[in-house]
Amino acid sequence: MAFSRTCKVDPLSRGIFRKSVVMLCSLLTSLFLLYCVTDRCSTLPATVKTSTQVGGLFSDELHDLRSLRRKRLLQKWNTLPETVSHIAAKGPSHFTGDDNASPVYYGPLKLGDDGEPVEALFLPPMDVLSPRRVSPRFAGAGQLSPLGEGTKKLPQALIIGVKKGGTRALLEFLRVHPDIRAVGAEPHFFDRNYENGLEWYRELMPKTLEGQITMEKTPSYFVTREAPARISAMSRDTKLIVVVRDPVTRAISDYTQTLSKKPDIPSFESLTFKNRSTGLIDTSWSAIQIGIYAKHLDNWLQYFPMGQILFVSGERLISDPAGELGRVQDFLGLKRIITDKHFYFNQTKGFPCLKKAEGSSKPHCLGKTKGRTHPNINPEVVQRLRDFYRPFNMKFYQMTGRIFGWDD
């Protein structure tokens, strides 16, 4: 009898034990749900995993969290090249760039109109990639994408010009936006590679999720006579962005870029005039011809309404980048995510830089090929060019409904 009284469990101790078991089960359940929220759950039944089965506020938060995670994962992954099929044909890969130069290009490089590489981006062989850059779960895949999500689409928006207007800066700024996916190199599809076909063009595009916009930039489209018809044939709804700049400054910048590659070219003055004594401007020189914006715009308006073309001021892109980016985001129907907080002004380079570039936590400025010092040009030549461009500028202001102030 004494023994049975000694072994009897106290009711208070039994209650504490039950509560401990319940708390432990609750903790394990919470940890499992947290594991599923991070999108790693593969054993949870479909009826539980489907967000529509989970009611209330938690359902919306779970869906938003998972969508944001997938978008960020896709965006980071797409900063790397997407295919390996061209490596053998292209030969050994060459790697260029550093933390302060973006984007990093792979494969034999060929410069485009703005001095940037124009070859499509390709993934080097797996054995030369750092294991920190490529997850083993993707290794060996012929067509790479995170979790198998995202599709390649033809671009819904194009930056079509102009050369030396600020197109590279605009593209790099726009790539900060999570709903914009853009090709880093210039495809030159609608002017040089059109015979390759739309499927070839589509394969150059990054993968996008629903709600994201695919973009590319090739500044020479604006002055290519066939480009408007070809883009319209792809899609009449394509949105077009043109970065314009004082045509005189743009021409000098164009010449400066060419001079850096070919130091033995004639002087700016000799290329500007057909006849120096008469002061007749040589409009056949591309550096001069590109700046006759009204003439080129006439060609585009035969295929696209003015409402589908946005003109960005190259000058304001330097003085007020957030303001111009706000206009671009509105034009594309996107939320204004890129604001003043994304920029700082680099006194050395003389233009704004990103505090954090796409897929990086470090500040980023455009490379050494941007912001070159212009040669000294005879003031009389500059004034003659301003007189030449003035009537074309006035017509351009009327056509666009915006005064850019180049003749002040």
Short mmCIF file of C-alpha atoms in Angstrom, two decimals:
data_model
loop_
_atom_site.label_atom_id
_atom_site.label_comp_id
_atom_site.label_asym_id
_atom_site.label_seq_id
_atom_site.Cartn_x
_atom_site.Cartn_y
_atom_site.Cartn_z
CA MET A 1 0.00 0.00 0.00
CA ALA A 2 2.84 2.30 0.83
CA PHE A 3 4.49 1.36 -2.44
CA SER A 4 1.42 2.32 -4.55
CA ARG A 5 1.17 5.68 -2.82
CA THR A 6 4.82 6.36 -3.55
CA CYS A 7 4.51 5.66 -7.36
CA LYS A 8 1.27 7.62 -7.91
CA VAL A 9 1.87 10.55 -10.36
CA ASP A 10 0.92 13.93 -9.06
CA PRO A 11 -1.90 15.58 -11.18
CA LEU A 12 0.05 18.87 -11.32
CA SER A 13 3.11 17.15 -12.82
CA ARG A 14 0.92 15.38 -15.38
CA GLY A 15 -0.55 18.72 -16.52
CA ILE A 16 2.89 20.27 -16.91
CA PHE A 17 4.00 17.28 -19.00
CA ARG A 18 0.97 17.59 -21.31
CA LYS A 19 1.56 21.32 -21.79
CA SER A 20 5.21 20.67 -22.62
CA VAL A 21 4.25 18.13 -25.27
CA VAL A 22 1.73 20.53 -26.81
CA MET A 23 4.29 23.37 -26.88
CA LEU A 24 6.89 21.10 -28.49
CA CYS A 25 4.43 20.03 -31.20
CA SER A 26 3.47 23.64 -31.85
CA LEU A 27 7.14 24.61 -32.17
CA LEU A 28 7.84 21.80 -34.64
CA THR A 29 4.76 22.72 -36.68
CA SER A 30 5.86 26.38 -36.79
CA LEU A 31 9.33 25.41 -37.97
CA PHE A 32 7.86 23.19 -40.68
CA LEU A 33 5.56 25.97 -41.90
CA LEU A 34 8.50 28.40 -41.94
CA TYR A 35 10.44 25.88 -44.01
CA CYS A 36 7.56 25.73 -46.47
CA VAL A 37 7.27 29.52 -46.67
CA THR A 38 10.87 29.65 -47.93
CA ASP A 39 9.61 27.49 -50.84
CA ARG A 40 11.67 24.44 -50.00
CA CYS A 41 8.77 22.22 -48.99
CA SER A 42 8.23 19.30 -51.35
CA THR A 43 6.31 16.87 -49.11
CA LEU A 44 3.42 19.04 -48.01
CA PRO A 45 0.15 17.89 -49.65
CA ALA A 46 -1.11 19.98 -52.55
CA THR A 47 -4.28 20.87 -50.66
CA VAL A 48 -2.19 22.55 -47.99
CA LYS A 49 0.45 24.08 -50.32
CA THR A 50 -2.07 25.81 -52.56
CA SER A 51 -2.37 29.38 -51.37
CA THR A 52 -6.08 29.43 -52.17
CA GLN A 53 -6.62 26.80 -49.45
CA VAL A 54 -5.05 29.04 -46.83
CA GLY A 55 -7.47 31.74 -45.95
CA GLY A 56 -7.20 35.23 -44.59
CA LEU A 57 -4.34 37.66 -44.48
CA PHE A 58 -1.73 34.90 -44.17
CA SER A 59 -2.63 33.65 -47.66
CA ASP A 60 -1.84 37.00 -49.32
CA GLU A 61 1.37 37.48 -47.34
CA LEU A 62 2.55 33.96 -48.18
CA HIS A 63 1.84 34.47 -51.91
CA ASP A 64 3.60 37.86 -51.97
CA LEU A 65 6.63 36.53 -50.11
CA ARG A 66 7.04 33.56 -52.43
CA SER A 67 6.55 35.68 -55.57
CA LEU A 68 9.10 38.25 -54.38
CA ARG A 69 11.61 35.52 -53.59
CA ARG A 70 11.19 33.96 -57.03
CA LYS A 71 11.52 37.33 -58.78
CA ARG A 72 14.71 38.14 -56.92
CA LEU A 73 16.14 34.68 -57.56
CA LEU A 74 15.37 34.95 -61.29
CA GLN A 75 16.80 38.46 -61.48
CA LYS A 76 20.07 37.42 -59.79
CA TRP A 77 20.34 34.30 -61.94
CA ASN A 78 19.76 36.20 -65.17
CA THR A 79 22.71 38.49 -64.47
CA LEU A 80 24.68 35.45 -65.69
CA PRO A 81 24.53 34.33 -69.34
CA GLU A 82 21.81 31.81 -70.05
CA THR A 83 23.03 29.34 -72.67
CA VAL A 84 26.05 27.21 -73.28
CA SER A 85 25.27 26.14 -76.82
CA HIS A 86 27.49 28.72 -78.50
CA ILE A 87 30.69 28.17 -76.54
CA ALA A 88 32.19 25.57 -78.86
CA ALA A 89 31.50 27.67 -81.95
CA LYS A 90 32.80 30.86 -80.38
CA GLY A 91 36.11 29.48 -79.17
CA PRO A 92 37.81 30.22 -75.83
CA SER A 93 35.94 32.58 -73.55
CA HIS A 94 37.41 35.95 -72.68
CA PHE A 95 36.49 37.62 -69.43
CA THR A 96 36.44 41.38 -68.98
CA GLY A 97 35.27 43.85 -66.40
CA ASP A 98 35.58 44.36 -62.69
CA ASP A 99 33.41 45.42 -59.76
CA ASN A 100 33.23 48.93 -61.14
CA ALA A 101 32.46 47.96 -64.73
CA SER A 102 29.09 46.54 -65.69
CA PRO A 103 27.92 44.50 -67.39
CA VAL A 104 30.56 41.78 -67.56
CA TYR A 105 30.65 40.23 -71.02
CA TYR A 106 31.69 36.74 -72.01
CA GLY A 107 32.96 35.45 -75.33
CA PRO A 108 34.79 37.23 -78.18
CA LEU A 109 33.74 40.87 -78.04
CA LYS A 110 32.69 43.21 -80.85
CA LEU A 111 31.95 46.84 -80.09
CA GLY A 112 28.65 48.46 -81.02
CA ASP A 113 27.72 52.05 -81.87
CA ASP A 114 28.19 53.30 -78.32
CA GLY A 115 31.46 51.47 -77.70
CA GLU A 116 29.78 48.62 -75.83
CA PRO A 117 30.04 44.92 -76.78
CA VAL A 118 27.25 43.76 -79.10
CA GLU A 119 27.67 39.99 -78.93
CA ALA A 120 25.01 38.05 -77.03
CA LEU A 121 26.00 36.92 -73.54
CA PHE A 122 27.05 33.29 -73.23
CA LEU A 123 27.86 31.10 -70.25
CA PRO A 124 31.45 29.84 -70.04
CA PRO A 125 32.10 26.10 -69.52
CA MET A 126 31.09 24.93 -66.07
CA ASP A 127 34.63 24.00 -65.11
CA VAL A 128 35.83 27.61 -65.37
CA LEU A 129 33.00 29.06 -63.31
CA SER A 130 33.49 29.59 -59.61
CA PRO A 131 31.27 27.20 -57.60
CA ARG A 132 30.08 30.28 -55.71
CA ARG A 133 28.60 31.71 -58.92
CA VAL A 134 26.68 28.62 -60.10
CA SER A 135 24.69 26.39 -57.79
CA PRO A 136 25.21 22.63 -58.28
CA ARG A 137 21.46 22.25 -58.75
CA PHE A 138 21.82 24.07 -62.09
CA ALA A 139 25.11 22.51 -63.21
CA GLY A 140 24.88 20.56 -66.45
CA ALA A 141 21.57 22.07 -67.48
CA GLY A 142 21.33 22.97 -71.15
CA GLN A 143 18.77 25.73 -70.56
CA LEU A 144 19.24 27.27 -67.17
CA SER A 145 16.64 28.96 -64.98
CA PRO A 146 15.85 28.97 -61.27
CA LEU A 147 13.26 26.41 -60.29
CA GLY A 148 12.37 26.05 -63.99
CA GLU A 149 10.46 29.34 -63.95
CA GLY A 150 10.33 32.22 -66.39
CA THR A 151 10.07 32.32 -70.17
CA LYS A 152 11.92 34.14 -72.92
CA LYS A 153 9.75 36.73 -74.61
CA LEU A 154 10.24 39.23 -77.40
CA PRO A 155 10.84 42.70 -75.91
CA GLN A 156 7.85 44.87 -75.08
CA ALA A 157 10.01 48.00 -74.90
CA LEU A 158 13.09 49.16 -76.81
CA ILE A 159 15.66 51.90 -76.26
CA ILE A 160 16.19 52.83 -79.91
CA GLY A 161 18.54 55.81 -79.67
CA VAL A 162 20.47 57.86 -79.89
CA LYS A 163 24.16 57.01 -80.04
CA LYS A 164 26.15 59.00 -77.44
CA GLY A 165 22.92 60.29 -75.96
CA GLY A 166 23.01 58.38 -72.65
CA THR A 167 21.41 55.06 -73.61
CA ARG A 168 23.84 52.93 -71.61
CA ALA A 169 23.25 54.98 -68.47
CA LEU A 170 19.48 54.72 -68.90
CA LEU A 171 19.61 50.96 -69.38
CA GLU A 172 21.82 50.42 -66.33
CA PHE A 173 19.54 52.60 -64.21
CA LEU A 174 16.41 50.78 -65.40
CA ARG A 175 17.86 47.38 -64.59
CA VAL A 176 17.61 48.26 -60.91
CA HIS A 177 13.82 47.94 -61.22
CA PRO A 178 12.67 44.40 -60.25
CA ASP A 179 10.03 44.37 -63.01
CA ILE A 180 12.49 45.13 -65.83
CA ARG A 181 14.70 42.49 -67.40
CA ALA A 182 17.09 43.70 -70.09
CA VAL A 183 19.79 42.34 -72.36
CA GLY A 184 23.15 43.89 -71.46
CA ALA A 185 24.69 43.76 -74.93
CA GLU A 186 23.26 45.38 -78.06
CA PRO A 187 21.51 42.73 -80.21
CA HIS A 188 21.42 44.94 -83.35
CA PHE A 189 18.60 42.71 -84.57
CA PHE A 190 16.54 45.25 -86.51
CA ASP A 191 19.51 46.74 -88.35
CA ARG A 192 22.22 44.09 -88.77
CA ASN A 193 20.82 40.66 -87.82
CA TYR A 194 17.23 40.77 -89.03
CA GLU A 195 17.77 37.83 -91.40
CA ASN A 196 18.37 35.59 -88.36
CA GLY A 197 14.67 35.67 -87.54
CA LEU A 198 12.55 36.41 -84.48
CA GLU A 199 13.28 33.11 -82.76
CA TRP A 200 17.00 33.88 -82.83
CA TYR A 201 16.15 37.29 -81.37
CA ARG A 202 13.94 35.79 -78.66
CA GLU A 203 16.73 33.46 -77.56
CA LEU A 204 18.91 36.48 -76.75
CA MET A 205 16.36 37.75 -74.24
CA PRO A 206 16.53 37.03 -70.50
CA LYS A 207 13.82 34.93 -68.89
CA THR A 208 11.02 36.89 -67.27
CA LEU A 209 8.15 36.20 -64.90
CA GLU A 210 4.58 37.34 -65.36
CA GLY A 211 4.37 41.11 -64.93
CA GLN A 212 8.00 41.75 -65.84
CA ILE A 213 9.01 43.71 -68.96
CA THR A 214 11.66 42.52 -71.40
CA MET A 215 13.85 45.28 -72.86
CA GLU A 216 16.89 45.81 -75.04
CA LYS A 217 18.77 48.83 -76.33
CA THR A 218 20.42 49.41 -79.69
CA PRO A 219 20.98 53.14 -80.37
CA SER A 220 21.41 52.76 -84.13
CA TYR A 221 17.75 51.72 -84.59
CA PHE A 222 16.64 55.37 -84.50
CA VAL A 223 18.60 56.23 -87.66
CA THR A 224 17.97 52.93 -89.49
CA ARG A 225 15.32 53.45 -92.18
CA GLU A 226 14.05 49.84 -92.09
CA ALA A 227 13.83 49.59 -88.29
CA PRO A 228 10.35 51.13 -87.74
CA ALA A 229 8.63 48.77 -90.18
CA ARG A 230 10.46 45.75 -88.80
CA ILE A 231 9.64 46.56 -85.18
CA SER A 232 6.02 47.25 -86.10
CA ALA A 233 5.87 43.84 -87.80
CA MET A 234 7.04 42.25 -84.55
CA SER A 235 4.48 44.14 -82.45
CA ARG A 236 2.61 47.37 -83.03
CA ASP A 237 2.31 47.76 -79.27
CA THR A 238 6.07 48.00 -78.69
CA LYS A 239 7.00 51.00 -76.53
CA LEU A 240 9.93 53.02 -77.82
CA ILE A 241 12.36 55.13 -75.78
CA VAL A 242 14.76 57.66 -77.33
CA VAL A 243 17.45 59.42 -75.30
CA VAL A 244 18.27 62.71 -77.05
CA ARG A 245 21.02 65.20 -76.35
CA ASP A 246 22.17 68.57 -77.67
CA PRO A 247 23.11 67.54 -81.24
CA VAL A 248 26.27 69.66 -81.24
CA THR A 249 27.58 68.12 -77.99
CA ARG A 250 26.47 64.71 -79.21
CA ALA A 251 28.45 65.10 -82.47
CA ILE A 252 31.59 66.09 -80.57
CA SER A 253 31.14 63.13 -78.21
CA ASP A 254 30.68 60.83 -81.21
CA TYR A 255 33.91 62.15 -82.73
CA THR A 256 35.73 61.75 -79.38
CA GLN A 257 34.79 58.07 -79.23
CA THR A 258 36.00 57.47 -82.78
CA LEU A 259 39.20 59.40 -82.06
CA SER A 260 39.96 57.14 -79.09
CA LYS A 261 39.92 54.14 -81.43
CA LYS A 262 41.48 55.77 -84.50
CA PRO A 263 43.88 58.54 -83.41
CA ASP A 264 44.86 59.26 -87.03
CA ILE A 265 41.41 60.39 -88.26
CA PRO A 266 41.03 63.94 -89.67
CA SER A 267 40.15 66.83 -87.38
CA PHE A 268 36.58 67.48 -86.29
CA GLU A 269 36.51 70.72 -88.30
CA SER A 270 37.58 69.06 -91.55
CA LEU A 271 34.95 66.33 -91.19
CA THR A 272 32.19 68.82 -90.33
CA PHE A 273 32.37 70.89 -93.52
CA LYS A 274 32.07 69.93 -97.15
CA ASN A 275 33.74 73.22 -97.96
CA ARG A 276 35.37 75.13 -95.11
CA SER A 277 35.41 78.46 -96.96
CA THR A 278 31.66 78.38 -97.71
CA GLY A 279 30.74 76.87 -94.35
CA LEU A 280 28.59 74.14 -95.97
CA ILE A 281 27.92 71.36 -93.43
CA ASP A 282 28.55 67.78 -94.55
CA THR A 283 25.31 66.02 -93.57
CA SER A 284 26.61 62.72 -94.96
CA TRP A 285 28.93 62.40 -91.96
CA SER A 286 27.09 60.17 -89.48
CA ALA A 287 28.13 62.29 -86.49
CA ILE A 288 26.20 65.20 -88.03
CA GLN A 289 23.34 63.20 -89.54
CA ILE A 290 22.30 61.47 -86.31
CA GLY A 291 21.55 64.84 -84.65
CA ILE A 292 18.87 65.80 -87.20
CA TYR A 293 16.27 64.25 -84.89
CA ALA A 294 13.17 65.65 -86.63
CA LYS A 295 14.10 63.95 -89.90
CA HIS A 296 14.47 60.52 -88.27
CA LEU A 297 11.32 60.95 -86.18
CA ASP A 298 9.27 61.52 -89.34
CA ASN A 299 10.17 57.99 -90.40
CA TRP A 300 9.06 56.48 -87.08
CA LEU A 301 5.74 58.31 -87.03
CA GLN A 302 4.70 56.45 -90.17
CA TYR A 303 4.50 53.27 -88.09
CA PHE A 304 4.04 54.33 -84.44
CA PRO A 305 1.88 57.02 -82.81
CA MET A 306 3.65 59.67 -80.76
CA GLY A 307 2.05 58.23 -77.61
CA GLN A 308 4.19 55.10 -77.95
CA ILE A 309 7.45 57.03 -78.13
CA LEU A 310 9.08 58.59 -75.06
CA PHE A 311 11.90 61.11 -75.43
CA VAL A 312 14.34 61.24 -72.53
CA SER A 313 16.60 64.25 -72.07
CA GLY A 314 20.24 63.20 -71.94
CA GLU A 315 21.06 66.40 -70.05
CA ARG A 316 18.39 65.84 -67.40
CA LEU A 317 19.48 62.22 -67.08
CA ILE A 318 22.66 63.72 -65.60
CA SER A 319 21.20 66.64 -63.64
CA ASP A 320 18.02 64.89 -62.43
CA PRO A 321 18.26 61.12 -63.04
CA ALA A 322 15.41 60.26 -60.67
CA GLY A 323 13.08 62.70 -62.43
CA GLU A 324 13.76 61.27 -65.88
CA LEU A 325 13.56 57.70 -64.55
CA GLY A 326 10.20 58.57 -63.04
CA ARG A 327 8.90 59.54 -66.48
CA VAL A 328 10.23 56.31 -67.96
CA GLN A 329 8.64 54.17 -65.25
CA ASP A 330 5.30 55.92 -65.79
CA PHE A 331 5.60 55.39 -69.54
CA LEU A 332 6.20 51.66 -69.03
CA GLY A 333 3.28 51.40 -66.60
CA LEU A 334 5.52 50.48 -63.67
CA LYS A 335 5.52 51.57 -60.06
CA ARG A 336 8.05 54.34 -59.31
CA ILE A 337 10.63 52.26 -57.48
CA ILE A 338 13.79 53.97 -58.79
CA THR A 339 14.09 57.27 -56.90
CA ASP A 340 16.67 59.77 -55.62
CA LYS A 341 17.85 57.29 -53.01
CA HIS A 342 19.36 55.10 -55.74
CA PHE A 343 21.85 57.72 -57.01
CA TYR A 344 24.88 59.71 -55.98
CA PHE A 345 26.81 62.20 -58.10
CA ASN A 346 30.39 61.23 -58.92
CA GLN A 347 32.40 64.45 -59.08
CA THR A 348 35.32 62.78 -60.85
CA LYS A 349 33.29 61.35 -63.70
CA GLY A 350 30.83 64.22 -63.81
CA PHE A 351 27.65 62.15 -63.89
CA PRO A 352 25.38 60.22 -61.49
CA CYS A 353 26.18 56.69 -60.41
CA LEU A 354 24.15 53.96 -58.75
CA LYS A 355 24.54 53.40 -55.02
CA LYS A 356 23.77 49.74 -55.63
CA ALA A 357 23.79 48.12 -59.07
CA GLU A 358 21.57 45.25 -60.13
CA GLY A 359 22.55 42.06 -58.31
CA SER A 360 25.22 43.86 -56.26
CA SER A 361 25.53 45.65 -52.96
CA LYS A 362 28.35 47.90 -54.19
CA PRO A 363 28.20 51.37 -55.78
CA HIS A 364 28.48 51.31 -59.55
CA CYS A 365 29.51 53.86 -62.19
CA LEU A 366 29.70 53.43 -65.92
CA GLY A 367 33.06 52.27 -67.27
CA LYS A 368 36.08 54.20 -68.48
CA THR A 369 34.63 54.50 -72.00
CA LYS A 370 31.99 56.89 -70.64
CA GLY A 371 32.65 60.51 -69.79
CA ARG A 372 35.71 60.99 -71.99
CA THR A 373 37.21 64.47 -72.11
CA HIS A 374 36.24 66.19 -75.36
CA PRO A 375 38.91 67.79 -77.56
CA ASN A 376 38.94 71.56 -77.92
CA ILE A 377 36.85 72.60 -80.92
CA ASN A 378 37.09 76.00 -82.61
CA PRO A 379 34.22 78.14 -81.17
CA GLU A 380 33.36 79.35 -84.69
CA VAL A 381 32.80 75.76 -85.80
CA VAL A 382 30.60 75.10 -82.77
CA GLN A 383 28.52 78.22 -83.50
CA ARG A 384 28.15 77.26 -87.15
CA LEU A 385 26.83 73.87 -86.08
CA ARG A 386 24.37 75.49 -83.66
CA ASP A 387 23.05 77.66 -86.48
CA PHE A 388 22.73 74.58 -88.68
CA TYR A 389 20.80 72.52 -86.12
CA ARG A 390 18.52 75.32 -84.86
CA PRO A 391 15.65 74.91 -87.39
CA PHE A 392 15.73 71.13 -87.00
CA ASN A 393 15.64 71.48 -83.22
CA MET A 394 12.64 73.82 -83.39
CA LYS A 395 10.74 71.33 -85.53
CA PHE A 396 11.68 68.55 -83.12
CA TYR A 397 10.37 70.57 -80.16
CA GLN A 398 7.06 71.05 -81.99
CA MET A 399 6.76 67.37 -82.89
CA THR A 400 7.47 66.12 -79.37
CA GLY A 401 5.77 68.91 -77.44
CA ARG A 402 8.85 69.32 -75.27
CA ILE A 403 11.46 72.09 -75.32
CA PHE A 404 14.88 70.63 -74.58
CA GLY A 405 16.67 73.99 -74.38
CA TRP A 406 19.55 73.29 -76.72
CA ASP A 407 19.30 76.71 -78.38
CA ASP A 408 19.20 78.85 -75.23
#
